[in-house]
């Protein structure tokens, strides 16, 4: 199941941003070129809402098990200080606020964590065990990331 809503998307600004980004990938393009488009894109309280992205059952090597559920809400910070980018380009991380909730079956987490590329991340981002499932509550706000209420790194 997938339920997604994109709210207040400025299509013209998004398309122009995509065009400029693809054209300038090989050039030394500066953030200054993109700021006017980002301002236009984010001025109308853009948001992405995923109230339900889920897979009820997964079959792997003939074995069937429960899948996952994901909910997410990503919003632009209404009071973002665009001038902060003049001194610190990484201040752009303060532009986005996100809340993501993931529930996954133990079997799925075991399969994912068996991949060495995912293993380290899974060790760092410890889930909460509840009702035989693994839960992640992820919050990104004002450039800070929290996993299950704990600051990440």
XYZ file of N, CA and C in Angstrom:
459
model
N 0.861 -1.177 0.000
C 0.000 0.000 0.000
C 0.897 1.226 0.000
N 0.538 2.197 -0.820
C 1.286 3.444 -0.831
C 0.314 4.607 -0.923
N 0.370 5.466 0.053
C -0.462 6.664 0.099
C 0.492 7.842 0.283
N 0.544 8.729 -0.687
C 1.479 9.852 -0.651
C 0.791 11.127 -1.080
N 1.122 12.215 -0.384
C 0.605 13.527 -0.755
C 1.760 14.531 -0.818
N 1.831 15.236 -1.921
C 2.772 16.343 -2.076
C 1.952 17.614 -2.005
N 2.274 18.472 -1.064
C 1.483 19.678 -0.849
C 2.280 20.933 -1.194
N 1.623 21.838 -1.881
C 2.172 23.164 -2.191
C 3.474 23.097 -2.987
N 3.533 22.201 -3.963
C 4.712 22.063 -4.808
C 4.654 23.119 -5.911
N 5.691 23.909 -6.024
C 5.818 24.885 -7.087
C 6.483 24.161 -8.264
N 5.656 23.699 -9.179
C 6.136 22.860 -10.273
C 7.181 23.563 -11.141
N 6.968 24.830 -11.445
C 7.914 25.555 -12.282
C 9.287 25.646 -11.609
N 9.306 25.964 -10.321
C 10.568 26.075 -9.597
C 11.262 24.718 -9.503
N 10.496 23.663 -9.291
C 11.071 22.324 -9.203
C 11.694 21.908 -10.529
N 10.981 22.148 -11.627
C 11.506 21.789 -12.942
C 12.759 22.594 -13.270
N 12.760 23.874 -12.948
C 13.930 24.715 -13.201
C 15.119 24.264 -12.351
N 14.864 23.901 -11.118
C 15.914 23.400 -10.233
C 16.501 22.103 -10.788
N 15.646 21.210 -11.265
C 16.110 19.958 -11.868
C 16.948 20.237 -13.117
N 16.479 21.156 -13.965
C 17.217 21.487 -15.187
C 18.586 22.071 -14.864
N 18.629 23.023 -13.955
C 19.918 23.643 -13.592
C 20.840 22.654 -12.912
N 20.285 21.803 -12.096
C 21.108 20.816 -11.381
C 21.766 19.860 -12.368
N 20.990 19.344 -13.326
C 21.547 18.386 -14.272
C 22.554 19.043 -15.211
N 22.334 20.291 -15.569
C 23.260 20.995 -16.458
C 24.558 21.364 -15.749
N 24.496 21.596 -14.453
C 25.662 22.077 -13.719
C 26.365 20.997 -12.906
N 26.030 19.743 -13.138
C 26.651 18.677 -12.358
C 28.165 18.648 -12.545
N 28.659 18.940 -13.759
C 30.088 18.880 -14.021
C 30.784 20.218 -13.792
N 30.016 21.275 -13.648
C 30.588 22.598 -13.441
C 30.740 22.878 -11.956
N 31.499 23.889 -11.651
C 31.621 24.326 -10.259
C 30.494 25.311 -9.968
N 29.300 24.797 -9.887
C 28.160 25.669 -9.617
C 28.091 25.941 -8.127
N 27.764 27.158 -7.797
C 27.700 27.534 -6.388
C 26.260 27.492 -5.899
N 26.134 27.429 -4.604
C 24.821 27.418 -3.963
C 24.057 28.694 -4.315
N 24.773 29.777 -4.529
C 24.141 31.068 -4.826
C 23.233 30.996 -6.048
N 23.585 30.155 -7.012
C 22.774 30.002 -8.214
C 21.421 29.364 -7.908
N 21.388 28.545 -6.873
C 20.189 27.773 -6.582
C 19.299 28.411 -5.522
N 19.830 29.351 -4.759
C 19.063 29.926 -3.650
C 17.752 30.561 -4.107
N 17.722 31.368 -5.171
C 16.432 31.940 -5.586
C 15.386 30.870 -5.922
N 15.816 29.794 -6.565
C 14.876 28.714 -6.887
C 14.436 27.963 -5.637
N 15.363 27.734 -4.721
C 14.991 27.084 -3.462
C 14.002 27.942 -2.676
N 14.242 29.237 -2.652
C 13.307 30.137 -1.960
C 11.909 30.040 -2.566
N 11.869 30.035 -3.890
C 10.579 29.950 -4.575
C 9.910 28.598 -4.307
N 10.709 27.540 -4.330
C 10.175 26.195 -4.114
C 9.619 26.028 -2.703
N 10.284 26.632 -1.709
C 9.909 26.422 -0.317
C 9.022 27.506 0.283
N 8.696 28.543 -0.465
C 7.948 29.666 0.106
C 6.509 29.332 0.492
N 5.923 28.341 -0.145
C 4.510 28.027 0.081
C 4.298 26.850 1.035
N 5.227 26.670 1.973
C 5.107 25.589 2.964
C 4.975 24.217 2.311
N 5.915 23.916 1.449
C 5.964 22.628 0.765
C 6.044 21.503 1.809
N 5.376 20.396 1.526
C 5.469 19.237 2.417
C 5.212 17.951 1.636
N 5.754 16.887 2.168
C 5.528 15.549 1.630
C 4.984 14.723 2.780
N 3.824 14.152 2.572
C 3.160 13.367 3.609
C 2.964 11.948 3.084
N 3.527 10.985 3.792
C 3.342 9.574 3.453
C 2.678 8.918 4.667
N 1.351 8.945 4.720
C 0.675 8.360 5.875
C 0.741 6.833 5.912
N 1.019 6.223 4.754
C 1.100 4.762 4.743
C 1.875 4.278 3.525
N 3.006 3.674 3.794
C 3.754 2.917 2.795
C 4.024 1.585 3.466
N 3.407 0.532 2.971
C 3.531 -0.739 3.674
C 3.498 -1.926 2.725
N 4.123 -2.984 3.201
C 4.079 -4.276 2.541
C 3.701 -5.268 3.630
N 2.546 -5.897 3.479
C 2.032 -6.788 4.523
C 2.864 -8.068 4.653
N 3.154 -8.714 3.551
C 3.890 -9.985 3.561
C 5.012 -9.944 2.534
N 6.123 -10.579 2.889
C 7.277 -10.690 1.996
C 7.631 -12.164 1.901
N 7.983 -12.600 0.708
C 8.462 -13.968 0.519
C 9.902 -13.896 0.053
N 10.773 -14.597 0.782
C 12.193 -14.621 0.462
C 12.664 -16.072 0.539
N 13.182 -16.594 -0.571
C 13.646 -17.980 -0.629
C 12.560 -18.956 -0.173
N 11.329 -18.705 -0.581
C 10.223 -19.600 -0.265
C 9.629 -19.431 1.117
N 10.205 -18.545 1.917
C 9.694 -18.322 3.272
C 8.931 -17.005 3.305
N 7.717 -17.041 3.848
C 6.871 -15.850 3.935
C 6.899 -15.303 5.366
N 6.978 -13.985 5.473
C 6.982 -13.333 6.786
C 6.392 -11.941 6.657
N 6.114 -11.326 7.817
C 5.553 -9.974 7.828
C 6.552 -8.982 7.244
N 6.020 -7.918 6.667
C 6.847 -6.905 6.024
C 7.115 -5.708 6.907
N 6.682 -4.535 6.443
C 6.964 -3.292 7.151
C 5.851 -2.283 6.933
N 5.862 -1.264 7.782
C 4.985 -0.097 7.633
C 5.847 1.138 7.838
N 5.587 2.144 7.044
C 6.324 3.394 7.154
C 5.349 4.555 7.084
N 5.551 5.534 7.962
C 4.819 6.807 7.904
C 5.869 7.908 7.912
N 5.656 8.941 7.125
C 6.619 10.033 7.085
C 5.915 11.357 6.795
N 6.458 12.402 7.386
C 6.016 13.762 7.106
C 7.265 14.636 7.026
N 7.444 15.262 5.886
C 8.593 16.135 5.659
C 8.056 17.511 5.314
N 8.509 18.508 6.071
C 8.035 19.879 5.864
C 9.221 20.840 5.793
N 8.978 21.948 5.127
C 9.965 23.023 5.112
C 9.801 23.874 6.367
N 10.914 24.333 6.898
C 10.898 25.223 8.066
C 10.369 26.579 7.617
N 9.266 27.016 8.207
C 8.618 28.269 7.800
C 9.511 29.486 8.019
N 10.275 29.485 9.106
C 11.063 30.658 9.479
C 12.542 30.490 9.162
N 12.845 29.792 8.085
C 14.237 29.569 7.723
C 14.928 30.889 7.387
N 16.129 31.084 7.917
C 16.926 32.286 7.679
C 17.821 32.051 6.455
N 17.375 32.534 5.312
C 18.120 32.323 4.061
C 19.491 32.976 4.096
N 19.638 34.045 4.850
C 20.938 34.723 4.936
C 21.983 33.857 5.641
N 21.541 32.886 6.430
C 22.482 32.005 7.126
C 23.329 31.200 6.142
N 22.838 31.029 4.918
C 23.592 30.293 3.910
C 24.831 31.053 3.444
N 24.825 32.376 3.618
C 25.987 33.173 3.217
C 27.239 32.739 3.968
N 27.097 32.445 5.240
C 28.238 32.075 6.076
C 28.437 30.575 6.193
N 27.362 29.825 6.008
C 27.453 28.386 6.216
C 26.502 27.656 5.271
N 27.013 27.129 4.161
C 26.150 26.414 3.222
C 25.435 25.213 3.853
N 26.008 24.629 4.900
C 25.367 23.493 5.567
C 24.142 23.910 6.367
N 23.937 25.210 6.529
C 22.732 25.696 7.211
C 21.473 25.277 6.463
N 21.630 24.860 5.208
C 20.481 24.396 4.433
C 19.820 23.191 5.126
N 20.562 22.479 5.971
C 19.965 21.349 6.700
C 18.896 21.820 7.680
N 18.911 23.100 8.028
C 17.883 23.651 8.918
C 16.563 23.915 8.193
N 16.562 23.769 6.888
C 15.379 24.042 6.075
C 14.325 22.943 6.177
N 14.743 21.724 6.470
C 13.848 20.568 6.436
C 13.586 20.019 7.837
N 12.330 19.716 8.098
C 11.920 19.005 9.312
C 11.232 17.729 8.857
N 11.601 16.616 9.486
C 11.019 15.337 9.088
C 10.752 14.459 10.297
N 9.654 13.723 10.213
C 9.327 12.693 11.195
C 9.009 11.429 10.413
N 9.714 10.359 10.766
C 9.538 9.093 10.066
C 9.367 7.993 11.112
N 8.356 7.177 10.923
C 8.114 6.039 11.806
C 8.160 4.775 10.953
N 8.985 3.837 11.393
C 9.131 2.576 10.672
C 8.861 1.426 11.641
N 8.043 0.501 11.202
C 7.788 -0.747 11.930
C 8.149 -1.864 10.968
N 9.038 -2.756 11.408
C 9.461 -3.853 10.544
C 9.463 -5.159 11.328
N 9.177 -6.240 10.615
C 9.202 -7.548 11.267
C 10.635 -7.918 11.628
N 10.768 -8.730 12.652
C 12.093 -9.196 13.062
C 12.794 -9.927 11.921
N 12.037 -10.706 11.160
C 12.617 -11.456 10.046
C 13.196 -10.516 8.983
N 12.474 -9.455 8.665
C 12.963 -8.503 7.670
C 14.219 -7.797 8.166
N 14.218 -7.379 9.417
C 15.400 -6.708 9.980
C 16.598 -7.654 9.991
N 16.370 -8.919 10.283
C 17.460 -9.911 10.270
C 18.052 -10.038 8.871
N 17.204 -10.096 7.865
C 17.695 -10.210 6.484
C 18.475 -8.959 6.092
N 17.932 -7.783 6.404
C 18.620 -6.530 6.050
C 19.959 -6.441 6.770
N 19.976 -6.774 8.058
C 21.206 -6.623 8.840
C 22.261 -7.669 8.484
N 21.901 -8.697 7.722
C 22.896 -9.686 7.299
C 23.781 -9.150 6.167
N 23.358 -8.070 5.543
C 24.153 -7.423 4.496
C 25.198 -6.536 5.179
N 26.483 -6.756 4.921
C 27.527 -5.960 5.589
C 27.372 -4.448 5.396
N 26.811 -4.041 4.269
C 26.618 -2.604 4.027
C 25.599 -2.016 4.991
N 24.646 -2.819 5.418
C 23.609 -2.342 6.334
C 23.924 -2.654 7.789
N 24.783 -3.630 8.015
C 25.050 -4.119 9.360
C 25.535 -3.015 10.301
N 26.490 -2.222 9.861
C 27.039 -1.166 10.716
C 25.957 -0.149 11.056
N 25.190 0.245 10.082
C 24.124 1.223 10.321
C 23.082 0.660 11.284
N 22.769 -0.603 11.137
C 21.792 -1.229 12.020
C 22.322 -1.299 13.457
N 23.638 -1.435 13.607
C 24.226 -1.463 14.950
C 24.187 -0.073 15.583
N 24.378 0.940 14.774
C 24.360 2.318 15.281
C 22.937 2.766 15.578
N 22.033 2.449 14.678
C 20.631 2.855 14.821
C 19.834 1.706 15.424
N 19.880 1.588 16.723
C 19.199 0.499 17.408
C 17.686 0.724 17.418
N 16.929 -0.286 17.007
C 15.464 -0.157 17.034
C 14.921 -0.402 18.436
N 13.665 -0.077 18.602
C 12.934 -0.411 19.816
C 12.176 -1.706 19.523
N 12.270 -2.673 20.416
C 11.522 -3.927 20.272
C 10.175 -3.769 20.947
N 9.103 -4.011 20.177
C 7.759 -3.884 20.733
C 6.830 -4.834 19.985
N 6.128 -5.661 20.731
C 5.143 -6.584 20.153
C 5.725 -7.457 19.046
N 6.977 -7.894 19.219
C 7.596 -8.777 18.237
C 8.014 -8.097 16.951
N 8.103 -6.785 16.974
C 8.520 -6.023 15.793
C 9.603 -5.032 16.199
N 10.287 -4.502 15.203
C 11.309 -3.482 15.425
C 10.727 -2.140 15.002
N 10.936 -1.133 15.845
C 10.416 0.205 15.592
C 11.543 1.223 15.554
N 11.422 2.142 14.617
C 12.322 3.282 14.528
C 11.460 4.542 14.487
N 11.738 5.465 15.374
C 11.149 6.802 15.308
C 12.296 7.737 14.979
N 12.255 8.317 13.795
C 13.339 9.160 13.302
C 12.814 10.580 13.193
N 13.570 11.502 13.749
C 13.180 12.911 13.695
C 14.384 13.743 13.268
N 14.179 14.553 12.241
C 15.205 15.468 11.763
C 14.638 16.869 11.853
N 15.254 17.707 12.691
C 14.755 19.062 12.904
C 15.914 19.986 13.220
N 15.908 21.143 12.561
C 16.943 22.151 12.772
C 18.353 21.564 12.646
N 18.536 20.710 11.650
C 19.838 20.118 11.376
C 20.250 19.018 12.330
N 19.355 18.609 13.219
C 19.675 17.595 14.217
C 18.862 16.332 13.955
N 19.531 15.186 14.055
C 18.882 13.900 13.815
C 18.755 13.132 15.123
N 17.559 12.627 15.390
C 17.324 11.784 16.557
C 16.717 10.471 16.087
N 17.226 9.386 16.667
C 16.703 8.061 16.400
C 16.131 7.537 17.712
N 14.849 7.257 17.718
C 14.166 6.800 18.935
C 14.433 7.725 20.121
N 14.402 9.010 19.866
C 14.548 10.012 20.923
C 15.978 10.330 21.318
N 16.952 9.609 20.753
C 18.362 9.826 21.114
C 19.085 10.529 19.979
N 19.905 11.531 20.292
C 20.675 12.208 19.238
C 21.563 11.218 18.492
N 21.591 11.359 17.188
C 22.420 10.497 16.351
C 23.811 11.089 16.275
N 24.743 10.332 16.770
C 26.166 10.719 16.797
C 26.252 12.002 17.534
